[in-house]
CSV table of C-alpha atoms and ligand atoms in Angstrom, one decimal:
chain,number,residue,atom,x,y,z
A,139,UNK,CA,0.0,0.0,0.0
A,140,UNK,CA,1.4,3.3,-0.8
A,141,UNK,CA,1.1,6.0,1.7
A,142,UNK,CA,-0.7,9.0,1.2
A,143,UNK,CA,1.0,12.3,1.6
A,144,UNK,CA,0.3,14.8,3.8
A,145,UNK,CA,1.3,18.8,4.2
A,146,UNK,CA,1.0,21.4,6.0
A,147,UNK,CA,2.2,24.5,7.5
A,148,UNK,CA,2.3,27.4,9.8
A,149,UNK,CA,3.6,31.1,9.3
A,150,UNK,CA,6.1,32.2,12.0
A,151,UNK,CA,4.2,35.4,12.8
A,152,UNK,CA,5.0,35.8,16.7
A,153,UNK,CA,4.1,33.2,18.7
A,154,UNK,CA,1.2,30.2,17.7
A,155,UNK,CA,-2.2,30.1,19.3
A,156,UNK,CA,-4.8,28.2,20.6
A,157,UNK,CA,-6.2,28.2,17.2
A,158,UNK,CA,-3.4,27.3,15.5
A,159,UNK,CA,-2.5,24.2,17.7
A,160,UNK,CA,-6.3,23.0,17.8
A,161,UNK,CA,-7.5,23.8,14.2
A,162,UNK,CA,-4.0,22.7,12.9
A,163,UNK,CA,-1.3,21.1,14.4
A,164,UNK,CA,-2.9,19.1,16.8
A,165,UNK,CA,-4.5,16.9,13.7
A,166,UNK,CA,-1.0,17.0,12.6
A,167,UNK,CA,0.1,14.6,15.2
A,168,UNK,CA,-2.2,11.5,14.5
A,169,UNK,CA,-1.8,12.4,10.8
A,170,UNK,CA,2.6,11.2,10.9
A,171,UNK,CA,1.7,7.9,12.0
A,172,UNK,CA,0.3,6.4,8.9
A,173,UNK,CA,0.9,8.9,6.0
A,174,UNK,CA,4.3,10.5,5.0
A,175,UNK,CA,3.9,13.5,6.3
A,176,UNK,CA,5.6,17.1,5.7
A,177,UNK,CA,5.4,20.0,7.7
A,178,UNK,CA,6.9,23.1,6.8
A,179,UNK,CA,7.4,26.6,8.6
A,180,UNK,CA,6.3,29.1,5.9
A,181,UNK,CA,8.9,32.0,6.4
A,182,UNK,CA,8.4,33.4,2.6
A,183,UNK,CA,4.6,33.9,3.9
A,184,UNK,CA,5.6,35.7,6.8
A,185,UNK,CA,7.4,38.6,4.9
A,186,UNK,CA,4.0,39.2,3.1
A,187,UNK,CA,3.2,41.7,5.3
A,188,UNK,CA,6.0,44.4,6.9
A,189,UNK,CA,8.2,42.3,9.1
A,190,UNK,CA,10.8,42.4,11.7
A,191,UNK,CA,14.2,41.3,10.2
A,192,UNK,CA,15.5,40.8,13.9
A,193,UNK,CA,12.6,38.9,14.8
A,194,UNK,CA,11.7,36.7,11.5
A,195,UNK,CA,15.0,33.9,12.1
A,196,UNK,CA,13.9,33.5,16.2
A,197,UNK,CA,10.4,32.8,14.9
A,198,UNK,CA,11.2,30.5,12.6
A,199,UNK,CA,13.1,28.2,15.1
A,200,UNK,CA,10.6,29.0,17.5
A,201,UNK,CA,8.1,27.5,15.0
A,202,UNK,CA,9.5,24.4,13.8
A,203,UNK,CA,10.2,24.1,17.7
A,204,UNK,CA,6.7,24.1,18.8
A,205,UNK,CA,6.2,21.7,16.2
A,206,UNK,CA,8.2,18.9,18.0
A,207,UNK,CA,6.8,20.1,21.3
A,208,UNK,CA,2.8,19.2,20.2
A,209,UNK,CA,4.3,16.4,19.5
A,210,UNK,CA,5.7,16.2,15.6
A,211,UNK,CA,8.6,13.2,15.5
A,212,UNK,CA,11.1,13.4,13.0
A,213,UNK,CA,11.5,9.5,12.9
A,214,UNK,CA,8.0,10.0,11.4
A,215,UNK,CA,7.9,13.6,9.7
A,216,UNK,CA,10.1,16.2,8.1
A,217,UNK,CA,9.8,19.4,9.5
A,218,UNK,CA,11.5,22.4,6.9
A,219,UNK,CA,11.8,25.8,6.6
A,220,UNK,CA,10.0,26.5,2.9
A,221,UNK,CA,13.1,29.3,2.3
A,222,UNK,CA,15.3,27.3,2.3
A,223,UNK,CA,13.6,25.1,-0.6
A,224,UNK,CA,14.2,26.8,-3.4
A,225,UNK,CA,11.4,25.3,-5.7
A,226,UNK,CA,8.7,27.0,-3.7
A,227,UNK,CA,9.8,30.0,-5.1
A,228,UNK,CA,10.0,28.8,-8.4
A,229,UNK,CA,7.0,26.9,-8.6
A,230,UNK,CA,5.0,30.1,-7.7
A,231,UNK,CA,6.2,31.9,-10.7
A,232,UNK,CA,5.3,29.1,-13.2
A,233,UNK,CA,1.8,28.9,-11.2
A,234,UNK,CA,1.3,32.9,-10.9
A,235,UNK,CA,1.9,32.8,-15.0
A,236,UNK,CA,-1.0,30.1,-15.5
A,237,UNK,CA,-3.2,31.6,-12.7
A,238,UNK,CA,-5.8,34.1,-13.8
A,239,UNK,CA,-5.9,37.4,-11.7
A,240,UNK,CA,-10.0,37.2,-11.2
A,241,UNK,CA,-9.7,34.1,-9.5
A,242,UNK,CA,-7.2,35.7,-6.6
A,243,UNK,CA,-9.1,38.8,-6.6
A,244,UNK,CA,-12.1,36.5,-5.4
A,245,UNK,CA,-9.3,35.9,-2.5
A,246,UNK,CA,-11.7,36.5,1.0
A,247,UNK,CA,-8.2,36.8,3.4
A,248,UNK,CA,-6.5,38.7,1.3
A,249,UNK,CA,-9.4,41.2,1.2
A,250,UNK,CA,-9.8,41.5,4.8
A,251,UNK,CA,-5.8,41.7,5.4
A,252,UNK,CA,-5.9,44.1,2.3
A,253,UNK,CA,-8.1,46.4,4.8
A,254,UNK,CA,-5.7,46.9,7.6
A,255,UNK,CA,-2.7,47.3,5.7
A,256,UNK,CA,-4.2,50.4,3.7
A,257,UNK,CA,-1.8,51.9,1.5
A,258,UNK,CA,0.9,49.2,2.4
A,259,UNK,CA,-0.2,46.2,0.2
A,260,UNK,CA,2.7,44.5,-1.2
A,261,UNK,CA,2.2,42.3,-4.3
A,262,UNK,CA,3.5,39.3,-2.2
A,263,UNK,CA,0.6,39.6,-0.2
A,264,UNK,CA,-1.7,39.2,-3.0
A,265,UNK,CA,-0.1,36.3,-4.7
A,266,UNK,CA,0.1,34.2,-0.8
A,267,UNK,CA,-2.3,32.4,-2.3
A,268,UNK,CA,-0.3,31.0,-5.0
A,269,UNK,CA,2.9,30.5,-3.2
A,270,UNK,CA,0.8,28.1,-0.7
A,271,UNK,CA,-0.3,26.2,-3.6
A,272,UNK,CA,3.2,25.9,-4.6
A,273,UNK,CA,3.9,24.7,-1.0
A,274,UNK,CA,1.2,22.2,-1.4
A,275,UNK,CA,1.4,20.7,-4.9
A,276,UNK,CA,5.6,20.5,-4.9
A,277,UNK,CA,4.9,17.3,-2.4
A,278,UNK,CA,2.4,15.8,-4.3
A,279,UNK,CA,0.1,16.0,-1.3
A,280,UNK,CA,-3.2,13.7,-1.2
A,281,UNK,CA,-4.5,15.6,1.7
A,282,UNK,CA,-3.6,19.3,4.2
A,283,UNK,CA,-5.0,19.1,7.5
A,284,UNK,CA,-5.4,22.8,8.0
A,285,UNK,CA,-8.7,25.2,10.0
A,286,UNK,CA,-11.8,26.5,8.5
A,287,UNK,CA,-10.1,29.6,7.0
A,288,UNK,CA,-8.0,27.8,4.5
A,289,UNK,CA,-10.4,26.2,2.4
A,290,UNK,CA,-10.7,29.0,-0.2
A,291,UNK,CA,-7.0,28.7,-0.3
A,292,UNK,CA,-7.3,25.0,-0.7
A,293,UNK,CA,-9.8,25.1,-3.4
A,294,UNK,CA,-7.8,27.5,-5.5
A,295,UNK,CA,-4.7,24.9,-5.1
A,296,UNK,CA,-6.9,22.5,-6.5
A,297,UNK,CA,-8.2,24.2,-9.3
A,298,UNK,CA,-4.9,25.6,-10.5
A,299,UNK,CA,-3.4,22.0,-10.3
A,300,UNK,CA,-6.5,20.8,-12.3
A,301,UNK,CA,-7.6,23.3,-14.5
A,302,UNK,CA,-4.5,25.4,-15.3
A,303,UNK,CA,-1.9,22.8,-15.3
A,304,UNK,CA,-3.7,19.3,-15.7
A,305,UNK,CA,-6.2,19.6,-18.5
A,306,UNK,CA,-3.9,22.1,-20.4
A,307,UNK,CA,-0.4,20.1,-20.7
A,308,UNK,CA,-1.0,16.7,-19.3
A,309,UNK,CA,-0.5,13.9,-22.4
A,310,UNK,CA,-2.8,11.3,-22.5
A,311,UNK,CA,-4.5,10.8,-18.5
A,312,UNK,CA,-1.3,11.1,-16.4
A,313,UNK,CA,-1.9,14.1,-14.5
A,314,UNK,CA,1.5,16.4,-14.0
A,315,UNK,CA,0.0,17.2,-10.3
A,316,UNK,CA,-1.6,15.8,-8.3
A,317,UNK,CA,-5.0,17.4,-7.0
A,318,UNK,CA,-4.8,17.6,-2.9
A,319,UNK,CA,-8.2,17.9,-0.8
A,320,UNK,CA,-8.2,19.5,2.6
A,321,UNK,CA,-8.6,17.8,5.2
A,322,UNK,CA,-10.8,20.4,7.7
A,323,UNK,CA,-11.3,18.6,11.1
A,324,UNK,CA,-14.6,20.1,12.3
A,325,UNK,CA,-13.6,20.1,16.3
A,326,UNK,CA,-11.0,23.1,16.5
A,327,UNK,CA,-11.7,24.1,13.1
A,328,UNK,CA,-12.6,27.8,13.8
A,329,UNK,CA,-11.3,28.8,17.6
A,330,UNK,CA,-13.1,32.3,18.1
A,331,UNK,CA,-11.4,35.4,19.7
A,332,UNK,CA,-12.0,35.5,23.8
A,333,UNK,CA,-12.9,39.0,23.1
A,334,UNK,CA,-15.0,38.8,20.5
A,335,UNK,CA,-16.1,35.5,19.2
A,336,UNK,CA,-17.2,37.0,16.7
A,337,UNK,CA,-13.5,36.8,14.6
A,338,UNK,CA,-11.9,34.4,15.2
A,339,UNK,CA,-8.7,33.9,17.1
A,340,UNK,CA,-5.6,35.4,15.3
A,341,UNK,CA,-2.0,36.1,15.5
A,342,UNK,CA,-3.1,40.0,14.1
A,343,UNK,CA,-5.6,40.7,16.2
A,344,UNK,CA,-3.5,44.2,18.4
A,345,UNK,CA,-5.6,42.9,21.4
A,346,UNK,CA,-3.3,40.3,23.1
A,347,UNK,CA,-6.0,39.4,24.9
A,348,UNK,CA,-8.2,38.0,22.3
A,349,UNK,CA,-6.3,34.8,22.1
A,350,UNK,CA,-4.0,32.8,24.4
A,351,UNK,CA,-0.5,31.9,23.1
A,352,UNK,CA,1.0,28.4,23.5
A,353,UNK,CA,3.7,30.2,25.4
A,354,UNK,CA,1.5,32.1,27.9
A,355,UNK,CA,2.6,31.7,31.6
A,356,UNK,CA,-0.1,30.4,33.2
A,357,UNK,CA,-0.7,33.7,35.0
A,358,UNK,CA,-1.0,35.3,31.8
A,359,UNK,CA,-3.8,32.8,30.6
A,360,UNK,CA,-5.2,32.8,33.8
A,361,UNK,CA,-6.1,37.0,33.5
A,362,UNK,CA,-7.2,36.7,29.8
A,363,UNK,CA,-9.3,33.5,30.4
A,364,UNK,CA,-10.8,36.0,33.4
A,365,UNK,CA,-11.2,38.8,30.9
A,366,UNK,CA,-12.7,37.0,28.0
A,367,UNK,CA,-15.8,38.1,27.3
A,368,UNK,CA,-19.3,36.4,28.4
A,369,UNK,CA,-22.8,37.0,28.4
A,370,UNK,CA,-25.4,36.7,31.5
A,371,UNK,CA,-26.9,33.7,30.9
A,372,UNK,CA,-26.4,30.0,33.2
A,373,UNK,CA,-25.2,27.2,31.4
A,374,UNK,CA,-23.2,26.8,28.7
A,375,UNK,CA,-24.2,25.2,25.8
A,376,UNK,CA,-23.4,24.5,22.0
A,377,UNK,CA,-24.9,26.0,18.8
A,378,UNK,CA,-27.0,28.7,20.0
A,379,UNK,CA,-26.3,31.5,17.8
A,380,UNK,CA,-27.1,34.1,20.1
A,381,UNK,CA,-24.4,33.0,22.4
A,382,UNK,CA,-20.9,32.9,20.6
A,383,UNK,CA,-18.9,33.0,23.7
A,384,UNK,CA,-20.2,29.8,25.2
A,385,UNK,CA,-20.0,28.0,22.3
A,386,UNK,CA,-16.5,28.9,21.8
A,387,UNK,CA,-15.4,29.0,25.3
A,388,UNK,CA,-17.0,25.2,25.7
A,389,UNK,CA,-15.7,24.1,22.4
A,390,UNK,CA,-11.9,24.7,23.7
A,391,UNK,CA,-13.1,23.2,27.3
A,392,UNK,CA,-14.3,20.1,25.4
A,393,UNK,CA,-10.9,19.2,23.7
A,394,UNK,CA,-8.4,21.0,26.2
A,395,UNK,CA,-9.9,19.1,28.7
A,396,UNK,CA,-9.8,15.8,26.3
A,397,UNK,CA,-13.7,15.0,27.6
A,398,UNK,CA,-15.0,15.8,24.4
A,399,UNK,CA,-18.3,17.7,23.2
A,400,UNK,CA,-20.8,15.4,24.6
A,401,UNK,CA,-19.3,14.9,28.2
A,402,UNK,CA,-18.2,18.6,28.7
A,403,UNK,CA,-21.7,19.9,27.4
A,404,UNK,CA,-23.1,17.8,30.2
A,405,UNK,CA,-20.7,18.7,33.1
A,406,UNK,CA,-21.4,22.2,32.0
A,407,UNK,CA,-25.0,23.0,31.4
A,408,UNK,CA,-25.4,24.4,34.6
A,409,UNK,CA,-22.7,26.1,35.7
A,410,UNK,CA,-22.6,29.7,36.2
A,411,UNK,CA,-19.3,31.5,34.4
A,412,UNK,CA,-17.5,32.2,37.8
A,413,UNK,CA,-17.8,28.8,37.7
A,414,UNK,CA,-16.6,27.8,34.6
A,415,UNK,CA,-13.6,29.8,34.0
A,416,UNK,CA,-12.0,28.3,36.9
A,417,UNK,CA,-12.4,25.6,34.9
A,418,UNK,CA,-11.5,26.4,31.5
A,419,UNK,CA,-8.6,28.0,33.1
A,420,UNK,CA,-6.8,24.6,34.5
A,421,UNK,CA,-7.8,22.8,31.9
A,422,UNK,CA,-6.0,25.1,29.4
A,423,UNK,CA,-2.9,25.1,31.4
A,424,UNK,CA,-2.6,21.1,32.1
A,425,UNK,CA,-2.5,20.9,28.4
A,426,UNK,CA,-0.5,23.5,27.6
A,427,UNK,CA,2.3,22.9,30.3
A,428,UNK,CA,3.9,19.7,28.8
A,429,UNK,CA,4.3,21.5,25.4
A,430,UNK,CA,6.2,24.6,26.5
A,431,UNK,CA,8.3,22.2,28.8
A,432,UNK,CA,9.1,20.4,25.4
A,433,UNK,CA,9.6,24.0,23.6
A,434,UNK,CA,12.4,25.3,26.0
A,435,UNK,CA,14.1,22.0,26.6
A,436,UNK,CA,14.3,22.7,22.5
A,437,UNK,CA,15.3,25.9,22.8
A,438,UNK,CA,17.8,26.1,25.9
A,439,UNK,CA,20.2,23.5,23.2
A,440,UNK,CA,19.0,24.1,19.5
A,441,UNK,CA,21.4,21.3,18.5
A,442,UNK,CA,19.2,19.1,18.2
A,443,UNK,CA,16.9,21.3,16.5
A,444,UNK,CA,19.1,22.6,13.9
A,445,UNK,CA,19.9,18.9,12.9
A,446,UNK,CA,15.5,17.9,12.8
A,447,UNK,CA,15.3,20.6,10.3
A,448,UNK,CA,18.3,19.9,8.2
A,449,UNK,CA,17.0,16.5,7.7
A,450,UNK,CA,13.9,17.7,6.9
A,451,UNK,CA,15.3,20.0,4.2
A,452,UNK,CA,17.1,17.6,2.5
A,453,UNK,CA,13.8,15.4,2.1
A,454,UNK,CA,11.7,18.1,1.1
A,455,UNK,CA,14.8,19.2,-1.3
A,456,UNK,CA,14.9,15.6,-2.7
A,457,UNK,CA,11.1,15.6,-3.4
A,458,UNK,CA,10.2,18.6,-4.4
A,459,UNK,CA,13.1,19.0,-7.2
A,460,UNK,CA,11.4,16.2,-8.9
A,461,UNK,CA,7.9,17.3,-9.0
A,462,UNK,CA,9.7,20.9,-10.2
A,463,UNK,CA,11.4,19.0,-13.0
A,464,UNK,CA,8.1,17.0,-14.2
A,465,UNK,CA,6.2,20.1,-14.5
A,466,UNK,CA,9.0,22.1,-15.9
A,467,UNK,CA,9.2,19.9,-18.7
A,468,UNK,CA,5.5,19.3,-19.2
A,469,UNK,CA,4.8,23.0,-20.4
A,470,UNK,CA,8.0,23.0,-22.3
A,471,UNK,CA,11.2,24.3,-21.2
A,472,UNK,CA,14.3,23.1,-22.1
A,473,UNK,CA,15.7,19.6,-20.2
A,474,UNK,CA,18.3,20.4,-17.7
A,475,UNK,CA,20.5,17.0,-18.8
A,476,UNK,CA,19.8,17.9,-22.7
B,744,TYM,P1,-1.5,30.5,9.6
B,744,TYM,O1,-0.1,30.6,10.2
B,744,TYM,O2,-2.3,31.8,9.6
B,744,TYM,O3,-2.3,29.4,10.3
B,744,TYM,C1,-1.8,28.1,10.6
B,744,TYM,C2,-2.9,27.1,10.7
B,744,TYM,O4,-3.7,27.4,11.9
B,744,TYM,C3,-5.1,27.4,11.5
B,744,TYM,N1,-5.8,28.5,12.2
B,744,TYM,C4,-6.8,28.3,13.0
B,744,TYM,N2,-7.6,27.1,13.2
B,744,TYM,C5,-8.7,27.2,14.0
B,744,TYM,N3,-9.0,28.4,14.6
B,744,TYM,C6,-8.3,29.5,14.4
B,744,TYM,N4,-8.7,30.7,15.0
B,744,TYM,C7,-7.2,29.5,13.6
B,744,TYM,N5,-6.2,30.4,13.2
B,744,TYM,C8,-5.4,29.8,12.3
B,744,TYM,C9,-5.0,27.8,10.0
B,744,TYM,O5,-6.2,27.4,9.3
B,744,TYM,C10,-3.8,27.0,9.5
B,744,TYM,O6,-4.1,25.6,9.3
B,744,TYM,N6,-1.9,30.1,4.9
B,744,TYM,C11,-1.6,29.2,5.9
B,744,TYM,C12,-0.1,28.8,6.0
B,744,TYM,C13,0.3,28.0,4.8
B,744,TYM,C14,-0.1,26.6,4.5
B,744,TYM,C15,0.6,26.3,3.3
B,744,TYM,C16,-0.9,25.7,5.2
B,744,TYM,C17,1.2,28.3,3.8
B,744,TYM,N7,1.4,27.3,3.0
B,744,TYM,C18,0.5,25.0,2.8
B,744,TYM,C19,-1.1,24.5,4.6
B,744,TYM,C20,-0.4,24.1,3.4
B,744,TYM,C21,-2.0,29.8,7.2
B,744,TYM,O7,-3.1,30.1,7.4
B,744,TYM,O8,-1.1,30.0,8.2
């Protein structure tokens, strides 16, 4: 049986969140054991919008650190930094010249990141979408375990691969690339912000109290757990639209506290907030705690570190060269051993 292939990746924009470690690489984690799996830290993403040059290398360790600490095992992944892959790059060109411009004006993210950057929009910012697709089709992936807000992103990787590469230079029915789906878990999908859950949680969200960082002390999560916003009803519950904050709040209870939807809506149903932030509050911390144990252990000696990712670089390397050959040649440039 050949194993599928799986990748994903996260952008080392300060550090990740709640949201990013339960939408994302929390899935990641089953995912290795029966798939070859890739997992990438997507630095050329990060310098879409303006960056800190002094703070983009620490991130990018800090990343690919926090990888291994939720529990990513290079005996059973490669973990890689996509700048240091040259093909990404070059894949995205050949992909940006095949991509029309109405499909990534349709881009929702892009749109709403357009807004708060004003006047600042680079053109890297409105071709992120294409670079990920790049990311995505160089490994041949059959599936990318990624949250609710990457499906539009997912879909247009798919229909470049198909429309815009397969149908117009494949010969006879070998496809060139192959077409990946997403693979959107539902539970941890879409982790809301605790100040507002209407938006969801997010690394650009200026309120540092909207989401809770996997490197919060605990005294830190304690105060914003305390702060997050609630309503004044008993109980909380699931799925009632006119109460986003319990159904967020009890959605992170549920798999922080590994009971699950079912269980936790029952242990909750009749608890008062005062209650259940006390609650939510250890929960969050218990799971947290072995991970950022894991992190600085990483991070004291990056050794080891440095060595998981230069391994992973060389597999991607190896990999990705080859898909970047096969499609170079399929829409007609010249062989490199002519
Ligand atoms: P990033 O860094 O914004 O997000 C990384 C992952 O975290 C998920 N996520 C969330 N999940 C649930 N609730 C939230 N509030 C939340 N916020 C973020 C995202 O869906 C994502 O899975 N564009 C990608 C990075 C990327 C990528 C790729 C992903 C670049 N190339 C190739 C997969 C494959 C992104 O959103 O990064």
């Amino acid at each position: 049986m050949t194993l599928k292939r799986i990748l994903s990746g996260v952008q080392p924009t300060g550090d990740l969140h709640l949201g990013n470690w339960l939408g994302a690489i929390r899935n990641w984690v089953d995912l290795q054991e029966d798939n070859e799996s890739f997992f990438c830290v997507v630095d050329l993403h990060a310098i879409t919008v303006p960056h800190d040059p002094n703070k983009l290398a620490k991130n990018t360790l800090s990343t690919a650190a926090l990888y291994l600490a939720c529990g990513m095992d290079p005996a059973k992944c490669s973990i890689f930094i996509q700048s240091q892959i040259s093909a990404h790059s070059e894949l995205c060109w050949l992909l940006n010249c095949v991509t029309p411009f109405n499909w990534m004006e349709r881009m929702i993210q892009f749109k709403e990141k357009a807004k708060k950057h004003g006047d600042n929009v680079s053109i890297g910012l409105f071709d992120y979408p294409v670079l990920m697709a790049a990311d995505i089709l160089l490994y041949d992936a059959d599936l990318v375990p990624v949250g609710e807000d990457q499906k539009q992103h997912l879909e247009l990787a798919r229909d470049i691969a198909q429309q815009r590469i397969n149908s117009r230079f494949s010969q006879g029915d070998k496809a060139i690339l192959k077409v990946p789906k997403p693979l959107i878990i539902k539970e941890g999908a879409k982790i809301m912000s605790l100040t507002d859950a209407r938006n969801k949680m997010s690394k650009s969200d200026s309120n540092e109290g909207s989401r809770i960082g996997l490197l919060d002390e605990p005294e830190i999560i304690k105060k914003k757990i305390k702060r997050a916003k609630t309503d004044s009803e008993i109980g909380l519950e699931f799925g009632n639209p006119e109460r986003p904050e319990a159904n967020n709040l009890l959605s992170i209870y549920s798999i922080v506290s590994g009971l699950g939807r079912d269980k936790a809506a029952q242990e909750c149903s009749e608890m008062g907030w005062g209650q259940f932030k006390p609650l939510l509050t250890d929960a969050t911390i218990s799971a947290i705690k072995p991970i950022q144990k894991k992190y600085n252990d990483l991070i004291s000696d990056q050794t080891e570190l440095k060595k998981i990712i230069q391994q992973g670089n060389s597999r991607a390397k190896e990999v990705s060269n080859q898909t970047l050959k096969r499609l170079k040649e399929s829409i007609g440039f010249i062989k490199e051993d002519y």
